[in-house]
PDB file of C-alpha atoms in Angstrom:
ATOM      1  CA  UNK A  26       6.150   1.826   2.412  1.00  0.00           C
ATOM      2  CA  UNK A  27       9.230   0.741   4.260  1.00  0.00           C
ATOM      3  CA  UNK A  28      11.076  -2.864   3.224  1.00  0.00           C
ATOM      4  CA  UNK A  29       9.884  -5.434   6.528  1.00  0.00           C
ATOM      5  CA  UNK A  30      13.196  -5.042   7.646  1.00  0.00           C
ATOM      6  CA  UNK A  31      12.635  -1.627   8.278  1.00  0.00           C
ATOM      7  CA  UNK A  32       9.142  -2.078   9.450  1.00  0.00           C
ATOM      8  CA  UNK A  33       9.948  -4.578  12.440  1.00  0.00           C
ATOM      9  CA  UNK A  34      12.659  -1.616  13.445  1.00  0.00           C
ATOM     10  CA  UNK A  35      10.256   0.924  14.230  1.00  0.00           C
ATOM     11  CA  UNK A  36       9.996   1.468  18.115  1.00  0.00           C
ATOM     12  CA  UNK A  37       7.288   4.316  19.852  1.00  0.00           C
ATOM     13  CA  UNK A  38      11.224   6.145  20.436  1.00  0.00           C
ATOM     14  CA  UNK A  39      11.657   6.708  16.834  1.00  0.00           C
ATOM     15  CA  UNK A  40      12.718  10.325  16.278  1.00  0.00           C
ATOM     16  CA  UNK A  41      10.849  10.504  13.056  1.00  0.00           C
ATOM     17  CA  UNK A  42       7.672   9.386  14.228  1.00  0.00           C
ATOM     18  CA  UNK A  43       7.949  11.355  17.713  1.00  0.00           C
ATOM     19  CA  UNK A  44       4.960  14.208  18.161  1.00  0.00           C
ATOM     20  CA  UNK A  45       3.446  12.899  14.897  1.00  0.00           C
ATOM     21  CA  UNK A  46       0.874  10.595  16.130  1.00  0.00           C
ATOM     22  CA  UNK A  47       0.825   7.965  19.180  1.00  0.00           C
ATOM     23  CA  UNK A  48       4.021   5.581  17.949  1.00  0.00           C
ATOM     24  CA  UNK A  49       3.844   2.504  16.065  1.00  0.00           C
ATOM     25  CA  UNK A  50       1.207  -0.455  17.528  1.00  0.00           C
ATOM     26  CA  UNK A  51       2.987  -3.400  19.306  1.00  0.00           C
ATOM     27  CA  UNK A  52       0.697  -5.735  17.376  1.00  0.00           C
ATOM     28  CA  UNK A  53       1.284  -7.348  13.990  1.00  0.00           C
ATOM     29  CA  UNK A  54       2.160  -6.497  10.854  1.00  0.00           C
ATOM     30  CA  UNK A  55      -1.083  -5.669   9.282  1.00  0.00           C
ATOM     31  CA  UNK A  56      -1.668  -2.666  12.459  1.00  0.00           C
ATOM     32  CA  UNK A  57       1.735  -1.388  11.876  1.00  0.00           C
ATOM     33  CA  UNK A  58       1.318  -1.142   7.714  1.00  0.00           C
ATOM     34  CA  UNK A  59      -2.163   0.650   8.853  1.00  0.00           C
ATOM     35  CA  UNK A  60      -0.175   2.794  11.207  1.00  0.00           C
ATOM     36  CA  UNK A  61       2.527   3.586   8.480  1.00  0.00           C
ATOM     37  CA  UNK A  62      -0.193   4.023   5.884  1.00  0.00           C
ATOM     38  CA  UNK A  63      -2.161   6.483   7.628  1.00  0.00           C
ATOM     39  CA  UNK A  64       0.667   8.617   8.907  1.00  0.00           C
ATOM     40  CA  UNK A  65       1.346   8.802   4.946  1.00  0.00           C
ATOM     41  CA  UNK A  66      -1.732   9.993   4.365  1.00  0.00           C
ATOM     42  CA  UNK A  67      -1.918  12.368   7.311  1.00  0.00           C
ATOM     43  CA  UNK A  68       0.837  14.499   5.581  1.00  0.00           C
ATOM     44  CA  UNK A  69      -0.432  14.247   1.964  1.00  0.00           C
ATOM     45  CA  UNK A  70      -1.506  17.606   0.404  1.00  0.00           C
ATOM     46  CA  UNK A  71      -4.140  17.673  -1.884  1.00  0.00           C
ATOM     47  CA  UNK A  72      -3.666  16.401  -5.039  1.00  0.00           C
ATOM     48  CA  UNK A  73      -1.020  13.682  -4.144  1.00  0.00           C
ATOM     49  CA  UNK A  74      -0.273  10.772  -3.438  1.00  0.00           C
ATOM     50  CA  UNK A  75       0.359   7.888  -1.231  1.00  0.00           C
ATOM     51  CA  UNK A  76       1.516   4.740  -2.346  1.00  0.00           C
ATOM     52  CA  UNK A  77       1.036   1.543  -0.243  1.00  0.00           C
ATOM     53  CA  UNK A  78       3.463  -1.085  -1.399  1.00  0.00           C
ATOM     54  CA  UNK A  79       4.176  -4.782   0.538  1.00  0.00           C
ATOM     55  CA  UNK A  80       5.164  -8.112  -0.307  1.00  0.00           C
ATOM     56  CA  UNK A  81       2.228 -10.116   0.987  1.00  0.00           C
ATOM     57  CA  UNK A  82       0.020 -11.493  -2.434  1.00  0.00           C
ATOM     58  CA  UNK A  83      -2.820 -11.874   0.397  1.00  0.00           C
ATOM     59  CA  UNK A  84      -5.524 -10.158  -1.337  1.00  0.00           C
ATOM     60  CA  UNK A  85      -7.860 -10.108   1.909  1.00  0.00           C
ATOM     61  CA  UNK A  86      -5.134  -8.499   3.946  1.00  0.00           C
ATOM     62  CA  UNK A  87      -4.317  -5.837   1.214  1.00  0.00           C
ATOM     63  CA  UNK A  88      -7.783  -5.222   1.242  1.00  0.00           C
ATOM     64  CA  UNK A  89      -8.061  -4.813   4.983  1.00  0.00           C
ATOM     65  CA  UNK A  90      -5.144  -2.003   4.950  1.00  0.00           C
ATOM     66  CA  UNK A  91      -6.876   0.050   2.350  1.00  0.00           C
ATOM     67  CA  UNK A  92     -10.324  -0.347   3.520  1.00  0.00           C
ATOM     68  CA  UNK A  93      -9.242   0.702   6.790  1.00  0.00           C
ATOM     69  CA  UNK A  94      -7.173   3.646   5.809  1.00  0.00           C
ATOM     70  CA  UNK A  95      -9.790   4.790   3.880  1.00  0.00           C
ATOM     71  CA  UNK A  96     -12.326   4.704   6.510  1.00  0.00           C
ATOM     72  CA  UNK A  97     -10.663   5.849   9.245  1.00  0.00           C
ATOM     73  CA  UNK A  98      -9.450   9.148   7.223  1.00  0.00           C
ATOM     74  CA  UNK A  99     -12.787   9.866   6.588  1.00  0.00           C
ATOM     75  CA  UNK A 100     -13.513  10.052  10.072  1.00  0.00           C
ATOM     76  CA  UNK A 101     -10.405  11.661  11.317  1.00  0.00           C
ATOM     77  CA  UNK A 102     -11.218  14.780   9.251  1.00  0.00           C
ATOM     78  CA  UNK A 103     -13.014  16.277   5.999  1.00  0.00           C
ATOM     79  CA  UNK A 104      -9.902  14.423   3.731  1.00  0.00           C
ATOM     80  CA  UNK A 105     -10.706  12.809   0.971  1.00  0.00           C
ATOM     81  CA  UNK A 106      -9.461   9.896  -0.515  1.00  0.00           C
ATOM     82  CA  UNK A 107      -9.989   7.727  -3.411  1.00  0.00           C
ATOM     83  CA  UNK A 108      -7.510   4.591  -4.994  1.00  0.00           C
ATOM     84  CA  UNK A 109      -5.870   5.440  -8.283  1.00  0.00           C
ATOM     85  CA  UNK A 110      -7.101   2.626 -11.019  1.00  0.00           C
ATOM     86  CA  UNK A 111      -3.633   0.650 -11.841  1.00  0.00           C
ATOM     87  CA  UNK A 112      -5.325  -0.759 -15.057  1.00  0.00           C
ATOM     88  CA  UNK A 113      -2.713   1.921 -16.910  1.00  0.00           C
ATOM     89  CA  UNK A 114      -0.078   0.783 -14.717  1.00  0.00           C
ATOM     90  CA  UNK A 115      -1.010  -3.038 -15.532  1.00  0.00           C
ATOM     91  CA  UNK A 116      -1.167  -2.099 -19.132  1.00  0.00           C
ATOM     92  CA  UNK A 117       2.388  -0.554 -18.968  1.00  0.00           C
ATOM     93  CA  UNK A 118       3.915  -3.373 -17.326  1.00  0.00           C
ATOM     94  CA  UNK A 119       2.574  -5.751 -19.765  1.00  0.00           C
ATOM     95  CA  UNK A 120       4.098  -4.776 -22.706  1.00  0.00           C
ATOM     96  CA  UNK A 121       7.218  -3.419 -21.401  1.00  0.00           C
ATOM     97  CA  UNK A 122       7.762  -6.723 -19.359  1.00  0.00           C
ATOM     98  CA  UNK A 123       9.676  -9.366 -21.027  1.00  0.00           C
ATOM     99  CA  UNK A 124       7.715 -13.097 -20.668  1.00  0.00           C
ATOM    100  CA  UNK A 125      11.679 -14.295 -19.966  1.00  0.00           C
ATOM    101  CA  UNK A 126      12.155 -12.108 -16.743  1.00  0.00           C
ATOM    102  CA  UNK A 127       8.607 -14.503 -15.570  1.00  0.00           C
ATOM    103  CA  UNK A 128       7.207 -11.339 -14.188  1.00  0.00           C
ATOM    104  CA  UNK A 129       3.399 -11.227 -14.356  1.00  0.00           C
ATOM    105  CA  UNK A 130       1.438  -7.955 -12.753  1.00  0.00           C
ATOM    106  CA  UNK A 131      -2.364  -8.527 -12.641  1.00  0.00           C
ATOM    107  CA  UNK A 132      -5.134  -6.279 -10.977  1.00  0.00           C
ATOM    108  CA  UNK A 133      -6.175  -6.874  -7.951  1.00  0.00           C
ATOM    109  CA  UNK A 134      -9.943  -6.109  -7.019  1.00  0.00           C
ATOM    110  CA  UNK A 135     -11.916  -5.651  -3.878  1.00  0.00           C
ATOM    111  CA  UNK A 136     -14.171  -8.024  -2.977  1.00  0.00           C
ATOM    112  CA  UNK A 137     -16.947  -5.308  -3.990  1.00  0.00           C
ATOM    113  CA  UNK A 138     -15.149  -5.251  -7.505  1.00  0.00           C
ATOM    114  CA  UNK A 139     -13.403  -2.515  -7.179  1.00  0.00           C
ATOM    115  CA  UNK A 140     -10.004  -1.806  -8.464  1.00  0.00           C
ATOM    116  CA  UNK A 141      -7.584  -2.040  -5.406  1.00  0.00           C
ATOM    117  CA  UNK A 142      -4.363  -2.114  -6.852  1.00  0.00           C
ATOM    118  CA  UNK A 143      -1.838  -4.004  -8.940  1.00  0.00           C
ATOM    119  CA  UNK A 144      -0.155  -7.736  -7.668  1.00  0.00           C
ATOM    120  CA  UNK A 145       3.561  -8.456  -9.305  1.00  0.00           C
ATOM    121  CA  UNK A 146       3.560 -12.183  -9.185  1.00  0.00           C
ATOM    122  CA  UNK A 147       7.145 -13.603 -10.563  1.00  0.00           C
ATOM    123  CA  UNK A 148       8.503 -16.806 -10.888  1.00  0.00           C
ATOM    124  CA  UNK A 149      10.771 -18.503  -8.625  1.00  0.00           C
ATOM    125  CA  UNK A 150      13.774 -18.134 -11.182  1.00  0.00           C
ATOM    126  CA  UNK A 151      13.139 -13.851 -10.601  1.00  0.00           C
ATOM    127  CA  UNK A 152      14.745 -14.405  -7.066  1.00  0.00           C
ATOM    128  CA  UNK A 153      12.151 -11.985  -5.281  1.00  0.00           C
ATOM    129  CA  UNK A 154       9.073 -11.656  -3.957  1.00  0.00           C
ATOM    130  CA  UNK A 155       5.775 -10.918  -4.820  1.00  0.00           C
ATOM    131  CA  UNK A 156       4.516  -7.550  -4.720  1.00  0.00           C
ATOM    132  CA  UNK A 157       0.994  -5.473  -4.174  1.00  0.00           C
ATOM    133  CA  UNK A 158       1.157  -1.885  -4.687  1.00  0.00           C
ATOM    134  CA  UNK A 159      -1.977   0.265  -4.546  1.00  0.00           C
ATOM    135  CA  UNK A 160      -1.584   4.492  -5.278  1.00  0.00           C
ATOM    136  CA  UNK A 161      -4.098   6.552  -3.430  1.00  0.00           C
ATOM    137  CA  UNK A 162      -5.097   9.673  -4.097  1.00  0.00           C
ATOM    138  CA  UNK A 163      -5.815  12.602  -1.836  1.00  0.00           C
ATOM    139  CA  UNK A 164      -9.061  14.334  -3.417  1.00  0.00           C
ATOM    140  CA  UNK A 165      -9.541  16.752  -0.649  1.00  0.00           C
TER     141      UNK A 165
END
């Protein structure tokens, strides 16, 4: 995923994103990280992976990306897709994280239950922002 910085540059004359698909929505954020998302997984091969990554902690808009990702590959093609479980990647972090650094990384679930991904909440004193990160899988 690109930094926001990055994201807000991103114009329908981009040379990388020319003849790939229609350019970049003119709406807000959560249509572009779609847009970006989905052009990821458009050029996956199968067996890898795509990793969404942003700085919002808003589980129902992290939720909304992936959902719709999801769903719309299905219907674009006969890809398949299916999110990684980041309760390894949660485990990692744990016990390689110091409790000084005031880094915390949690689950994060759908609202079905699902695993979704992984939140990185730190403190203030970290001096950056929260992260979500969710690694999907091409199946087929």
């Amino acid at each position: 995923m690109l930094p926001k910085a990055q994201q807000r540059g991103l114009s329908k004359n981009d040379p990388v994103l020319a003849g790939m698909m229609e350019g970049p929505p003119e709406g807000d954020a959560l249509d572009l990280a779609s847009f970006i998302t989905r052009l990821a997984m458009s050029l996956c091969e199968v067996g890898g992976y795509v990793v969404y990554s942003t700085c919002t902690l808003s589980t129902a808009q992290n939720q909304a990306v992936i959902e719709f990702c999801l769903e719309s590959r299905k219907s674009d093609d006969d890809a398949k897709f299916a999110v990684v479980d980041a309760t390894a990647f949660v485990e990692l972090c744990v016990s390689q994280l110091s409790p000084a650094l005031g880094v915390r990384v949690v689950p994060a679930y759908s609202a079905a239950g699902l695993p979704l991904g992984a939140m990185v909440i730190p403190c203030l004193a970290a001096n950056y922002g929260p992260t979500f990160i969710c690694k999907i899988k091409r199946l087929k």
